[in-house]
CSV table of C-alpha atoms in Angstrom, one decimal:
chain,number,residue,atom,x,y,z
U,1,MET,CA,13.1,-42.3,18.1
U,2,VAL,CA,11.4,-40.0,19.1
U,3,HIS,CA,8.9,-37.7,16.9
U,4,HIS,CA,10.2,-33.3,18.0
U,5,GLN,CA,8.2,-31.5,16.3
U,6,ILE,CA,5.7,-32.2,14.6
U,7,ALA,CA,2.7,-29.4,13.8
U,8,PHE,CA,0.3,-31.5,12.7
U,9,ARG,CA,-1.4,-33.9,10.9
U,10,LYS,CA,-1.2,-34.1,6.5
U,11,LEU,CA,-3.9,-36.2,6.2
U,12,SER,CA,-2.3,-37.8,3.2
U,13,ARG,CA,-3.4,-34.1,1.1
U,14,THR,CA,-1.2,-31.4,-0.2
U,15,PRO,CA,-0.8,-28.2,1.4
U,16,ALA,CA,-3.2,-26.3,-0.6
U,17,HIS,CA,-6.2,-29.5,-0.4
U,18,ARG,CA,-5.9,-30.0,3.1
U,19,LYS,CA,-5.5,-26.1,3.7
U,20,ALA,CA,-9.2,-26.5,1.2
U,21,LEU,CA,-10.6,-29.1,3.1
U,22,LEU,CA,-10.4,-27.9,6.9
U,23,ARG,CA,-12.0,-24.1,5.4
U,24,ASN,CA,-15.3,-26.7,4.7
U,25,MET,CA,-15.2,-28.3,7.3
U,26,ALA,CA,-15.0,-24.9,9.7
U,27,THR,CA,-18.2,-23.9,7.8
U,28,GLN,CA,-20.3,-26.6,7.6
U,29,LEU,CA,-19.4,-27.3,11.4
U,30,LEU,CA,-20.5,-23.2,11.6
U,31,ILE,CA,-23.7,-23.8,10.7
U,32,HIS,CA,-24.4,-27.2,10.6
U,33,GLY,CA,-23.4,-27.4,14.3
U,34,ARG,CA,-22.4,-31.2,13.8
U,35,ILE,CA,-20.4,-33.0,10.9
U,36,LYS,CA,-19.7,-36.5,10.5
U,37,THR,CA,-15.7,-36.7,9.6
U,38,THR,CA,-13.0,-39.0,10.0
U,39,THR,CA,-11.0,-38.9,13.9
U,40,ALA,CA,-8.1,-37.7,12.5
U,41,LYS,CA,-9.9,-34.7,10.5
U,42,ALA,CA,-12.0,-34.3,13.5
U,43,LYS,CA,-8.8,-33.5,15.2
U,44,GLU,CA,-7.0,-31.5,13.6
U,45,LEU,CA,-10.2,-29.9,12.9
U,46,LYS,CA,-10.8,-29.0,16.6
U,47,ARG,CA,-7.1,-26.7,16.1
U,48,VAL,CA,-8.5,-24.3,13.2
U,49,ALA,CA,-11.7,-23.8,15.0
U,50,ASP,CA,-11.2,-23.0,18.6
U,51,LYS,CA,-8.7,-20.7,17.0
U,52,LEU,CA,-11.7,-18.8,15.2
U,53,VAL,CA,-13.3,-18.7,18.1
U,54,LYS,CA,-10.1,-16.9,19.6
U,55,TYR,CA,-10.9,-14.6,17.3
U,56,ALA,CA,-14.5,-14.1,18.2
U,57,LYS,CA,-14.0,-13.4,21.5
U,58,LYS,CA,-11.4,-11.0,21.1
U,59,ALA,CA,-12.1,-7.1,21.9
U,60,ASP,CA,-11.5,-6.1,18.4
U,61,LYS,CA,-14.6,-7.3,16.4
U,62,ALA,CA,-13.2,-5.7,13.4
U,63,TYR,CA,-10.5,-7.2,13.3
U,64,GLY,CA,-11.2,-10.8,13.9
U,65,ARG,CA,-14.0,-10.7,12.1
U,66,ARG,CA,-11.9,-10.1,9.2
U,67,LEU,CA,-9.3,-12.7,9.9
U,68,ALA,CA,-12.5,-15.2,10.1
U,69,ARG,CA,-14.1,-13.6,6.5
U,70,SER,CA,-10.7,-14.9,5.7
U,71,PHE,CA,-10.4,-18.4,6.8
U,72,LEU,CA,-14.5,-19.4,6.3
U,73,ARG,CA,-16.0,-20.0,3.2
U,74,THR,CA,-19.7,-18.0,3.7
U,75,ASP,CA,-21.0,-14.7,5.1
U,76,GLU,CA,-23.6,-17.2,7.1
U,77,ALA,CA,-21.0,-19.1,9.1
U,78,VAL,CA,-19.2,-16.2,10.0
U,79,GLU,CA,-22.3,-14.6,11.3
U,80,ASN,CA,-23.2,-17.7,13.2
U,81,LEU,CA,-18.7,-16.9,14.8
U,82,PHE,CA,-20.0,-14.2,15.9
U,83,VAL,CA,-23.3,-14.1,16.7
U,84,LYS,CA,-24.2,-17.3,18.4
U,85,TYR,CA,-20.5,-19.6,19.8
U,86,GLY,CA,-18.4,-16.1,20.2
U,87,PRO,CA,-20.9,-14.6,23.1
U,88,LEU,CA,-21.9,-18.4,24.2
U,89,TYR,CA,-17.5,-19.0,25.2
U,90,ALA,CA,-16.9,-15.7,26.3
U,91,ASP,CA,-15.8,-16.8,29.4
U,92,ARG,CA,-14.6,-19.9,28.4
U,93,PRO,CA,-10.9,-20.8,28.5
U,94,GLY,CA,-10.3,-23.0,25.7
U,95,ALA,CA,-11.5,-26.4,25.1
U,96,TYR,CA,-15.0,-25.7,22.4
U,97,PHE,CA,-15.6,-28.4,21.2
U,98,ALA,CA,-15.6,-33.1,21.8
U,99,LEU,CA,-15.6,-35.9,19.9
U,100,CYS,CA,-18.5,-38.5,20.3
U,101,SER,CA,-17.5,-41.5,18.5
U,102,PRO,CA,-20.3,-43.3,17.5
U,103,ALA,CA,-20.3,-47.7,19.0
U,104,PRO,CA,-17.7,-49.0,16.2
U,105,SER,CA,-18.5,-50.3,13.1
U,106,HIS,CA,-17.3,-54.0,11.8
U,107,THR,CA,-16.2,-52.6,8.6
U,108,PRO,CA,-12.8,-51.7,7.2
U,109,VAL,CA,-12.7,-48.0,7.2
U,110,ALA,CA,-11.1,-45.3,9.4
U,111,PRO,CA,-12.5,-44.5,12.4
U,112,ARG,CA,-15.3,-41.9,12.6
U,113,CYS,CA,-16.3,-39.4,15.1
U,114,PHE,CA,-18.7,-36.5,15.1
U,115,PRO,CA,-16.7,-33.2,16.1
U,116,LEU,CA,-19.5,-31.6,18.9
U,117,TRP,CA,-19.3,-28.3,19.9
U,118,HIS,CA,-19.4,-28.1,24.3
U,119,PRO,CA,-22.4,-26.8,26.2
U,120,PRO,CA,-21.3,-23.7,28.1
U,121,LEU,CA,-19.5,-22.9,31.1
U,122,LEU,CA,-22.5,-23.1,33.8
U,123,SER,CA,-22.1,-20.0,36.0
U,124,LEU,CA,-22.2,-21.0,39.8
U,125,ASN,CA,-26.0,-18.6,40.0
U,126,THR,CA,-26.8,-21.0,37.4
U,127,ARG,CA,-26.6,-24.3,39.2
U,128,HIS,CA,-28.8,-25.9,40.8
U,129,ALA,CA,-27.7,-26.7,43.7
U,130,ARG,CA,-28.2,-30.9,44.8
U,131,THR,CA,-30.1,-31.7,47.7
U,132,ASN,CA,-30.5,-35.0,50.4
U,133,THR,CA,-33.9,-35.8,50.6
U,134,HIS,CA,-33.7,-38.5,53.2
């Protein structure tokens, strides 16, 4: 059986609870830079946070700021998004996150991971060329 048109993970929550969960996680990720969560939640958070970074990269900053403020919980998170992460990823076309998994656990819990911000792409001018010392 092929599963077509599956838009997102339901995370065993009602739509309102799922939206509140993702809003809180996105706010905490923007404030702290790293959070610990389950892998399924992190994959959904990645989709949400990518949209938020795209808002910060748009040419019309006022419109993007209004959209971000309507989703995020605190003004601190909005400021971090537009002052810190928007300019940092201005030249990057996407893939702002990496999902870093800790060592496997032997306890019967859901797999955990840390959604982390990717480092920005280095321009060709700032890369150090390797030199052979032989």
